[in-house]
Every structure is written in C-alpha cells, then in structure tokens.
PDB file of C-alpha atoms in Angstrom:
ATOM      1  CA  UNK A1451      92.970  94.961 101.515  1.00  0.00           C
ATOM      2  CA  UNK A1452      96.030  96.386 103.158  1.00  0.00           C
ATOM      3  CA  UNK A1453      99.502  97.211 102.670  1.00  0.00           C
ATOM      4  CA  UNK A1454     101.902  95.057 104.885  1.00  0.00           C
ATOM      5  CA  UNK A1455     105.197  96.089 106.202  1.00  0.00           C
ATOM      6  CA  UNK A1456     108.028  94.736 107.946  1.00  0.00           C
ATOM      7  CA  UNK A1457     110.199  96.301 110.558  1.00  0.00           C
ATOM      8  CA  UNK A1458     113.989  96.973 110.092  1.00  0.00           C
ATOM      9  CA  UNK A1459     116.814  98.620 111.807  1.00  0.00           C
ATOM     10  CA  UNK A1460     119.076 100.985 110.133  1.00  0.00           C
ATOM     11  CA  UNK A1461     122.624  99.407 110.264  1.00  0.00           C
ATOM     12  CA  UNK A1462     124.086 102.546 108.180  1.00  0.00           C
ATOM     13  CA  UNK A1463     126.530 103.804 111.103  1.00  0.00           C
ATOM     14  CA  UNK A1464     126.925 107.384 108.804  1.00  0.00           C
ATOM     15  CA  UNK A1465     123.295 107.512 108.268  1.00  0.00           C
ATOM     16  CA  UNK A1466     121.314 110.543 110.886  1.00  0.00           C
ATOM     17  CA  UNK A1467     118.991 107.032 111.765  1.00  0.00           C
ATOM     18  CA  UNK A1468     121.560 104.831 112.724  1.00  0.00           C
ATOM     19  CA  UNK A1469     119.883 102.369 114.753  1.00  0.00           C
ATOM     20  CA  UNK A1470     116.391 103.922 114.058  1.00  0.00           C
ATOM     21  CA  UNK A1471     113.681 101.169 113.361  1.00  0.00           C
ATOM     22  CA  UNK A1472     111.916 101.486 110.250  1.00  0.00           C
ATOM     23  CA  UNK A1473     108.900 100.289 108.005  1.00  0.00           C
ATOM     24  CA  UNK A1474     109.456  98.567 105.025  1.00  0.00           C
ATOM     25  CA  UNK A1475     106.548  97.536 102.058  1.00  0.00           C
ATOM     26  CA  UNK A1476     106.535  93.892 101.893  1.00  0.00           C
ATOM     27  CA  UNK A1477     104.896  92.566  98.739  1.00  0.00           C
ATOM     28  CA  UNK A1478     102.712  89.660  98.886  1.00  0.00           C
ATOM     29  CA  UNK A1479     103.174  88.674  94.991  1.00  0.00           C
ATOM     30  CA  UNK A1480     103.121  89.527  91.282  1.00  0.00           C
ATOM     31  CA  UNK A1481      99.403  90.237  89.213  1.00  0.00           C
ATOM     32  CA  UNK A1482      99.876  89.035  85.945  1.00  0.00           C
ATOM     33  CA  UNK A1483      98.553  91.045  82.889  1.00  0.00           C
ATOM     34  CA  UNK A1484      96.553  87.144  82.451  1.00  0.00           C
ATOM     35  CA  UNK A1485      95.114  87.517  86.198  1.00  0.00           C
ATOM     36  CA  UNK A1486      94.493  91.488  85.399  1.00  0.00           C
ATOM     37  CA  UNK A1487      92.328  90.135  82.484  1.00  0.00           C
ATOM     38  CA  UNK A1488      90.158  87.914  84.678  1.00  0.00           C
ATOM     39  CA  UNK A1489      89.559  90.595  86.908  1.00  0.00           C
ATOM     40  CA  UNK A1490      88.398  93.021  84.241  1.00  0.00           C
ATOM     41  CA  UNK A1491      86.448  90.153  82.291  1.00  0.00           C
ATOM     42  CA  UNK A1492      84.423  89.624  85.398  1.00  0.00           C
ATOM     43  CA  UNK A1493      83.592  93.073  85.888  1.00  0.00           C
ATOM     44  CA  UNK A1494      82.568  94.056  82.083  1.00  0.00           C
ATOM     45  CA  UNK A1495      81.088  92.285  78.839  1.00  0.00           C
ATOM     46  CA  UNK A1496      84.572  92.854  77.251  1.00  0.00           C
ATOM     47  CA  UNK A1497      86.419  88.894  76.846  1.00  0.00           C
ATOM     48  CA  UNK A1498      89.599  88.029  78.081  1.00  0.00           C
ATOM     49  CA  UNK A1499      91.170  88.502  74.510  1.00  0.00           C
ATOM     50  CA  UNK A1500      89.796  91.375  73.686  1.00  0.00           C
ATOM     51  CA  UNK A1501      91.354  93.108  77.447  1.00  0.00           C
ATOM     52  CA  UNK A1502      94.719  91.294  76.732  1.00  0.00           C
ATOM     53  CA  UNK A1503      94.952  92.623  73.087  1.00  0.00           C
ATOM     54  CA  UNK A1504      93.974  96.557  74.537  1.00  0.00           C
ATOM     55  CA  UNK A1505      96.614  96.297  77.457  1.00  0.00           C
ATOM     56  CA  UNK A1506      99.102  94.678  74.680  1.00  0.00           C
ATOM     57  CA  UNK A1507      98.598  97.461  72.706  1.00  0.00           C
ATOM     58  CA  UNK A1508      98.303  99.774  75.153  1.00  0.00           C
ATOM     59  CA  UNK A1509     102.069  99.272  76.228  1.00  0.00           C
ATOM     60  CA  UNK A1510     102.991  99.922  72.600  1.00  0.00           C
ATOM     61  CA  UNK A1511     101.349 103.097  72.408  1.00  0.00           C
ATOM     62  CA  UNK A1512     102.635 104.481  75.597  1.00  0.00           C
ATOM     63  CA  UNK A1513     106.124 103.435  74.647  1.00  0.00           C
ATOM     64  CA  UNK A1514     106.196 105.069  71.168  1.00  0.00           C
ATOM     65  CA  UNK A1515     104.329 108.602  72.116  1.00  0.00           C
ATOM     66  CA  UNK A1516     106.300 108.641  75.681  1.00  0.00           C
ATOM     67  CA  UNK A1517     109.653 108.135  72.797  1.00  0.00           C
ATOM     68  CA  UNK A1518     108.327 111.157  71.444  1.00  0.00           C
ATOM     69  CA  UNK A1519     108.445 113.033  73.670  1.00  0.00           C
ATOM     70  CA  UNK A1520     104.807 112.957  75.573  1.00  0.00           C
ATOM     71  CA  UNK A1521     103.387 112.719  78.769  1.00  0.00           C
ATOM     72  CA  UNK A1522     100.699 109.834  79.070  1.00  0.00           C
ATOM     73  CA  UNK A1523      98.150 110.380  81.176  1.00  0.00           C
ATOM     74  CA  UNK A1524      95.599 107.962  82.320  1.00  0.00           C
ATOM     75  CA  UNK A1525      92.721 109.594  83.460  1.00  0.00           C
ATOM     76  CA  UNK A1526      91.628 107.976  87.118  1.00  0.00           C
ATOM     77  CA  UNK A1527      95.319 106.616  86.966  1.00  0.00           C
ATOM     78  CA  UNK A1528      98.126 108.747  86.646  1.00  0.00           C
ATOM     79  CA  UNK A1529     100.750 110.557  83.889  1.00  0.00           C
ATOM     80  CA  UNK A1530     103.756 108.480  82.923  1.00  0.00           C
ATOM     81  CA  UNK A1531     106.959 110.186  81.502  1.00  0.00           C
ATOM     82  CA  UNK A1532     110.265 109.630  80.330  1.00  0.00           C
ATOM     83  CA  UNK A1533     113.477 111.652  82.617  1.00  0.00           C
ATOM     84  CA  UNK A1534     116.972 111.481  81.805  1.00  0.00           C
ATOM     85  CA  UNK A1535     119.750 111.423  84.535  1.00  0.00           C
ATOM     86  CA  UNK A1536     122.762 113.571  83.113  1.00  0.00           C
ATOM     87  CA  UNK A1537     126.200 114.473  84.256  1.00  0.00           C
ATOM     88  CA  UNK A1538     127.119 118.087  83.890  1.00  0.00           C
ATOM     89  CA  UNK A1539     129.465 119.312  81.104  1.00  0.00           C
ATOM     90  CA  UNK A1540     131.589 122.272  81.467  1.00  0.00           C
ATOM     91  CA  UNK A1541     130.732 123.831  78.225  1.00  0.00           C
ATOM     92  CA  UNK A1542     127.569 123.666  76.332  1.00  0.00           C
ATOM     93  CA  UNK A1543     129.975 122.375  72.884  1.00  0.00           C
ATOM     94  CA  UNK A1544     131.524 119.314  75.110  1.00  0.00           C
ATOM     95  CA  UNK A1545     127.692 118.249  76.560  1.00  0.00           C
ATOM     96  CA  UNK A1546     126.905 114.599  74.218  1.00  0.00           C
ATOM     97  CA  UNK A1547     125.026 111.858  75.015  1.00  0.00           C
ATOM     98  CA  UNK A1548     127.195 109.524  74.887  1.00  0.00           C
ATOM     99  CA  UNK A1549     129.407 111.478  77.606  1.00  0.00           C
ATOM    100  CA  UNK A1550     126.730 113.074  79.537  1.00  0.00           C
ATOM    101  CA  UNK A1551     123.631 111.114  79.923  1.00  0.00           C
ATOM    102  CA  UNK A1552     123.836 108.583  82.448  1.00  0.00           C
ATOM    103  CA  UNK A1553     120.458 106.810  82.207  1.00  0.00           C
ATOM    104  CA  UNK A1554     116.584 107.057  80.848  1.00  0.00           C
ATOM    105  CA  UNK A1555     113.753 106.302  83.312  1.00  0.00           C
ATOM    106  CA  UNK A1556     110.048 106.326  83.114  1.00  0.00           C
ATOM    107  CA  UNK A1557     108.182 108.345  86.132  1.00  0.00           C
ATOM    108  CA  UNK A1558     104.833 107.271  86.878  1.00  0.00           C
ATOM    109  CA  UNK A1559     103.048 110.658  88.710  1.00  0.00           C
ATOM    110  CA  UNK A1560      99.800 109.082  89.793  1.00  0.00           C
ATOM    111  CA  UNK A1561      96.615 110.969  89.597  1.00  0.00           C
ATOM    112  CA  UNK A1562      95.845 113.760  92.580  1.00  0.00           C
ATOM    113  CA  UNK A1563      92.409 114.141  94.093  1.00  0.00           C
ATOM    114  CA  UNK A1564      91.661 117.433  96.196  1.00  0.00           C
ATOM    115  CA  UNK A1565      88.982 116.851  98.218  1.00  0.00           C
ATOM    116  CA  UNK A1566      86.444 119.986  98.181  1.00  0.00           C
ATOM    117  CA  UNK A1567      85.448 120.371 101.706  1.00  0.00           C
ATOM    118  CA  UNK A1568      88.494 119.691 103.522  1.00  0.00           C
ATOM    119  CA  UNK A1569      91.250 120.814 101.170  1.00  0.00           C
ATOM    120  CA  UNK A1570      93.229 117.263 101.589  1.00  0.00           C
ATOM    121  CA  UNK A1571      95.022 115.678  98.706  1.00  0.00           C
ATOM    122  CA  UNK A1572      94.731 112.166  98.131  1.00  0.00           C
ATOM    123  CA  UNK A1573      96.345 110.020  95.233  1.00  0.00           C
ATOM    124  CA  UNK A1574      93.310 107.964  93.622  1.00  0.00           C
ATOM    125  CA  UNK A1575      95.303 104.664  93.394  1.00  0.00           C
ATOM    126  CA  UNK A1576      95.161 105.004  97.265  1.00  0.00           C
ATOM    127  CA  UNK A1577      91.794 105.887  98.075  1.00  0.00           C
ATOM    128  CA  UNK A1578      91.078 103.578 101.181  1.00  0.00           C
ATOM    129  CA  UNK A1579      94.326 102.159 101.724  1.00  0.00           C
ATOM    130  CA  UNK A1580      95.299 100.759 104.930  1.00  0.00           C
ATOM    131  CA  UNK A1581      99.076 100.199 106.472  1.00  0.00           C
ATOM    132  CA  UNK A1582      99.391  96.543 108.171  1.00  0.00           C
ATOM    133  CA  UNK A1583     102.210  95.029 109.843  1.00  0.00           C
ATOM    134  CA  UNK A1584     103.210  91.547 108.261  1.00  0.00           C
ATOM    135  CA  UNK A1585     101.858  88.872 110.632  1.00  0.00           C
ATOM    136  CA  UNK A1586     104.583  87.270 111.923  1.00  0.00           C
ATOM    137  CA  UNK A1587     105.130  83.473 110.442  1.00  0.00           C
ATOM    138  CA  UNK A1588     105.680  80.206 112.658  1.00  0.00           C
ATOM    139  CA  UNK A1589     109.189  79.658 111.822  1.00  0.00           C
ATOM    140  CA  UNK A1590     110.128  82.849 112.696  1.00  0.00           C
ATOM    141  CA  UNK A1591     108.395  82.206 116.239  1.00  0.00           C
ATOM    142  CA  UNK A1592     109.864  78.840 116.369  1.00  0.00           C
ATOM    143  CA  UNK A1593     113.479  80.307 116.102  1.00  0.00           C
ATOM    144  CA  UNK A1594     112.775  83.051 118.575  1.00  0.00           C
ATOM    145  CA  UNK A1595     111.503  80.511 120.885  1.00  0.00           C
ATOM    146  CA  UNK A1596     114.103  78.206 120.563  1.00  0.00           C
ATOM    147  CA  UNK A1597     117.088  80.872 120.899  1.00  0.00           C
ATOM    148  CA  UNK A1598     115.734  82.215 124.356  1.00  0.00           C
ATOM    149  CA  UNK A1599     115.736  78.633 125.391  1.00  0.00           C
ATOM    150  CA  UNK A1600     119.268  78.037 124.475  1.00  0.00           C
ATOM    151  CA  UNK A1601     119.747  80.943 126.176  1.00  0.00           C
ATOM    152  CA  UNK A1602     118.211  80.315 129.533  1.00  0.00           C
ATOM    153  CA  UNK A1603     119.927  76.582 129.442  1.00  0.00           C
ATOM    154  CA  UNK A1604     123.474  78.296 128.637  1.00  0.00           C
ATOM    155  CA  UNK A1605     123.155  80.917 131.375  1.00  0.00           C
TER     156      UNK A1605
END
C-alpha cells in the first residue's frame, strides 16, 4: 500500500515557488460505504447489514451531537468537529449570522500516537504509510516519444 503522487510545477508567477516542482496526492479511486462493509464482514462475525445499518447510523449520530455542539472522537481514529469561518464586525451589537458568518465546516483531527522510546509523533491512520510516485502510463510515454521525434525531424 502506498500513497502515489504526481509532479507539478508552480505556474503562480506571485507565488515565493514560482517555478518550484512540487508533489501532488493522486487518488487511485472512491471506497464505497458497500465495499467498506465487505471489508469489515470478512474480518468479523458481524453481516454486511448489520455494518451498513451501524455506519448509517453512525453518520446520524455524529451529525446531530457535532450540531450540538460536541467533539466526536473515534478512539484509534480521530475527533471530528464543527468550525465556523466569520468576518469581523466592528461592534459586538452589529456581529449576526447572517452578516458575519461566512461558512460551517467539519475538521477531522485524526488520532496522535507518541511513541515512548523515541518521543516521535505519528498519526495512527498513517502508521506504515509509504510515499510513491505515480508510475508513469503508456500514453503519456507515447506522446513524449512522439513530440521529441517531431522535434528532431523539424530541426
């Protein structure tokens, strides 16, 4: 298992990296909450129901106490909150919601690990990850190929 990335250069000519070459995550796909369910089912007596109705509910729960007002935490996982973005009022008797808040957005904090004999911090959800670059595809090799041959004929 490994995290893939793909290269990219920073075109931002008022950015302090213009031109810089940079990493970016590539995903390889989307797990389903259906696939998420297979994997659990195979690894515990619990049915494939029975996991989908738990996460289903789950995301209820979560929704309604993080509406409250509460931090969710996950033990093994992480804490998930809600933040607001605001815009600042000059007085506290003009600050409203409707004038002031500019968005709601849940933050996941995953869960911290400190490791006892060497003092390093480690999130759990990444225990054992490893950084890959992409492999590169055919076509992309195809077009590279065939654009230094133009090139060489056109010279």
């Amino acid at each position: 298992m490994a995290v893939h990335y793909r290269l990219y250069q920073n075109k931002n000519k008022k950015s302090g990296g213009y031109q810089m070459w940079y990493g970016r995550a590539v995903t390889m796909g989307v797990t389903t909450t259906d696939q998420i369910a297979d994997q659990i089912q195979s690894r515990c007596t619990a049915t494939k129901a029975d996991i989908k109705a738990v996460l289903s509910a789950l995301v209820v729960v979560m929704r309604n106490e993080m509406q409250n007002g509460n931090v969710v935490k996950l033990d093994e996982l992480g804490a998930f909150k809600i933040t607001i973005s605001t815009k600042g009022s000059p007085t506290v008797k003009e600050f409203s919601v409707s004038q002031n808040v500019r968005g709601v957005r849940v933050i996941f904090q995953p869960e911290l690990h400190i490791n006892r004999e060497t003092g390093m911090r480690s999130r759990s959800l990444l225990d054992g990850c490893k950084v890959v670059e992409l492999p590169k595809n055919g076509i992309e090799a195809e077009k590279t190929d065939a654009n230094t041959n133009e090139k060489q004929e056109g010279e």
